[in-house]
C-alpha cells in the first residue's frame, strides 16, 4: 500500500452498478471503452485490477450480500496516472487485506495480492457509505 498521489480528479467515468456478478463484465466494457477513447496505456492491467476490486466488493461487502446492494466505480486520469476507486456498502466483519501465503492450489484470495503487485500504489479507507478501495497505475510501466 502507498500514499495516494493527489489527482485533480479528472474523472473519465463514474457509475453506480448493482451489487451482482454481472456488473463486473459490464464495468470492464465501459472502462475499456473510456480508456481507449482517452488514449490510455496499460488498459489490460487496469481492467484486471478493476475486475478484482469489483469482485471483492460484491463477494465480501453488503453491496453483494444485501438485496438491492450497489457498488460504485470511479475512473480518473491525471498526469500519466490512472486511478480507479471501487466504493462498496461496507461489511462489519471484513477489511481489505492481502493474503501473503498463497496456496498454489487455491483459486481464491489472489485479488488484492494481484493489486499489490501490479498497481503503482493502492489502499483503502472508510467512505461515507462504506469502503473505498483504490489503485493507481502509472501509464509508463
Coordinates of C-alpha atoms in Angstrom, one line a residue:
X1 CA 0.0 0.0 0.0
X2 CA 1.1 3.5 -0.5
X3 CA 0.1 7.1 -0.1
X4 CA -2.2 8.3 -2.8
X5 CA -0.9 10.8 -5.2
X6 CA -3.2 13.8 -5.2
X7 CA -5.0 13.9 -8.5
X8 CA -7.0 16.8 -9.6
X9 CA -9.7 14.3 -10.2
X10 CA -10.1 14.4 -14.0
X11 CA -12.9 11.9 -13.9
X12 CA -13.2 9.8 -17.1
X13 CA -16.1 7.6 -15.9
X14 CA -18.4 7.1 -12.9
X15 CA -21.2 4.6 -12.4
X16 CA -23.4 3.1 -9.7
X17 CA -23.9 -0.6 -10.5
X18 CA -26.0 -3.3 -9.0
X19 CA -24.0 -5.5 -6.5
X20 CA -24.2 -8.6 -8.7
X21 CA -21.6 -10.6 -10.5
X22 CA -22.9 -9.5 -13.9
X23 CA -21.8 -5.9 -13.1
X24 CA -18.1 -6.9 -13.4
X25 CA -18.0 -7.6 -17.2
X26 CA -20.3 -4.6 -17.7
X27 CA -17.9 -2.3 -15.9
X28 CA -15.0 -3.8 -17.8
X29 CA -16.6 -3.0 -21.1
X30 CA -17.3 0.6 -20.1
X31 CA -13.9 1.1 -18.6
X32 CA -12.1 -0.3 -21.6
X33 CA -14.1 2.0 -24.0
X34 CA -13.3 5.0 -21.9
X35 CA -9.6 4.2 -21.6
X36 CA -9.3 3.5 -25.3
X37 CA -11.1 6.8 -26.1
X38 CA -8.7 8.7 -23.8
X39 CA -5.6 7.1 -25.4
X40 CA -4.6 5.4 -22.1
X41 CA -2.0 2.7 -22.0
X42 CA -1.9 -0.4 -19.7
X43 CA -5.6 -1.0 -20.3
X44 CA -5.3 -4.7 -19.6
X45 CA -3.7 -4.1 -16.2
X46 CA -6.4 -1.5 -15.3
X47 CA -9.2 -3.9 -16.4
X48 CA -7.7 -6.8 -14.4
X49 CA -7.4 -4.8 -11.2
X50 CA -10.8 -3.2 -11.6
X51 CA -12.3 -6.7 -12.0
X52 CA -10.6 -7.9 -8.9
X53 CA -11.8 -4.9 -6.8
X54 CA -15.3 -5.2 -8.1
X55 CA -15.4 -8.9 -7.5
X56 CA -14.2 -8.4 -3.9
X57 CA -16.7 -5.7 -3.3
X58 CA -19.6 -7.9 -4.5
X59 CA -18.3 -11.0 -2.7
X60 CA -17.2 -9.5 0.6
X61 CA -19.4 -6.5 1.3
X62 CA -23.0 -5.7 1.8
X63 CA -23.1 -4.5 -1.8
X64 CA -23.4 -8.1 -2.9
X65 CA -24.9 -9.6 0.2
X66 CA -27.9 -7.3 0.7
X67 CA -30.9 -7.2 -1.6
X68 CA -30.7 -4.1 -3.8
X69 CA -27.0 -3.6 -2.9
X70 CA -24.9 -1.5 -5.2
X71 CA -21.2 -0.6 -5.9
X72 CA -19.8 2.5 -7.5
X73 CA -16.8 2.8 -9.8
X74 CA -14.8 5.9 -10.5
X75 CA -12.0 6.1 -13.1
X76 CA -9.7 9.2 -13.1
X77 CA -6.7 10.1 -15.1
X78 CA -4.2 12.9 -14.5
X79 CA -0.5 13.4 -15.5
X80 CA 0.0 9.8 -16.7
X81 CA -1.7 8.2 -13.7
X82 CA -4.9 6.2 -13.9
X83 CA -6.8 5.8 -10.7
X84 CA -9.7 3.5 -10.1
X85 CA -11.9 3.6 -7.0
X86 CA -14.5 1.0 -6.1
X87 CA -16.9 2.1 -3.4
X88 CA -18.9 -0.6 -1.7
X89 CA -21.5 -0.6 1.1
X90 CA -19.1 -1.9 3.6
X91 CA -19.0 -5.0 5.8
X92 CA -18.9 -5.0 9.5
X93 CA -16.7 -8.1 9.7
X94 CA -14.2 -7.7 6.8
X95 CA -11.5 -5.2 5.9
X96 CA -9.3 -5.4 2.8
X97 CA -6.1 -7.3 3.4
X98 CA -3.5 -9.0 1.2
X99 CA -3.1 -12.7 1.5
X100 CA 0.7 -13.3 1.9
X101 CA 0.9 -17.1 1.9
X102 CA -0.9 -18.1 -1.3
X103 CA -1.6 -21.8 -1.8
X104 CA -0.9 -22.8 -5.4
X105 CA -4.0 -25.0 -5.5
X106 CA -6.3 -22.4 -4.1
X107 CA -8.3 -20.4 -6.7
X108 CA -9.4 -17.7 -4.2
X109 CA -7.5 -15.0 -2.3
X110 CA -5.5 -13.5 -5.1
X111 CA -7.4 -10.3 -5.8
X112 CA -5.6 -7.8 -3.5
X113 CA -2.4 -9.8 -3.9
X114 CA -2.5 -9.0 -7.7
X115 CA -3.4 -5.4 -7.0
X116 CA -0.5 -5.1 -4.6
X117 CA 1.9 -6.5 -7.2
X118 CA 0.7 -4.7 -10.3
X119 CA -0.5 -1.2 -9.1
X120 CA 1.9 1.6 -8.6
X121 CA 0.1 2.1 -5.3
X122 CA -3.2 1.1 -3.7
X123 CA -5.1 1.5 -0.5
X124 CA -8.5 1.7 1.2
X125 CA -10.4 3.9 3.6
X126 CA -13.8 4.2 5.1
X127 CA -16.1 6.4 3.0
X128 CA -19.4 8.0 3.7
X129 CA -21.4 4.9 2.5
X130 CA -18.9 2.1 3.0
X131 CA -15.3 1.2 2.0
X132 CA -13.4 2.8 -0.8
X133 CA -10.7 0.6 -2.3
X134 CA -8.5 2.2 -4.9
X135 CA -5.4 1.7 -7.0
X136 CA -3.2 3.9 -9.2
X137 CA -1.2 2.8 -12.2
X138 CA 1.5 4.9 -13.8
X139 CA 0.9 4.6 -17.5
X140 CA 4.6 4.3 -18.2
X141 CA 5.4 1.0 -16.5

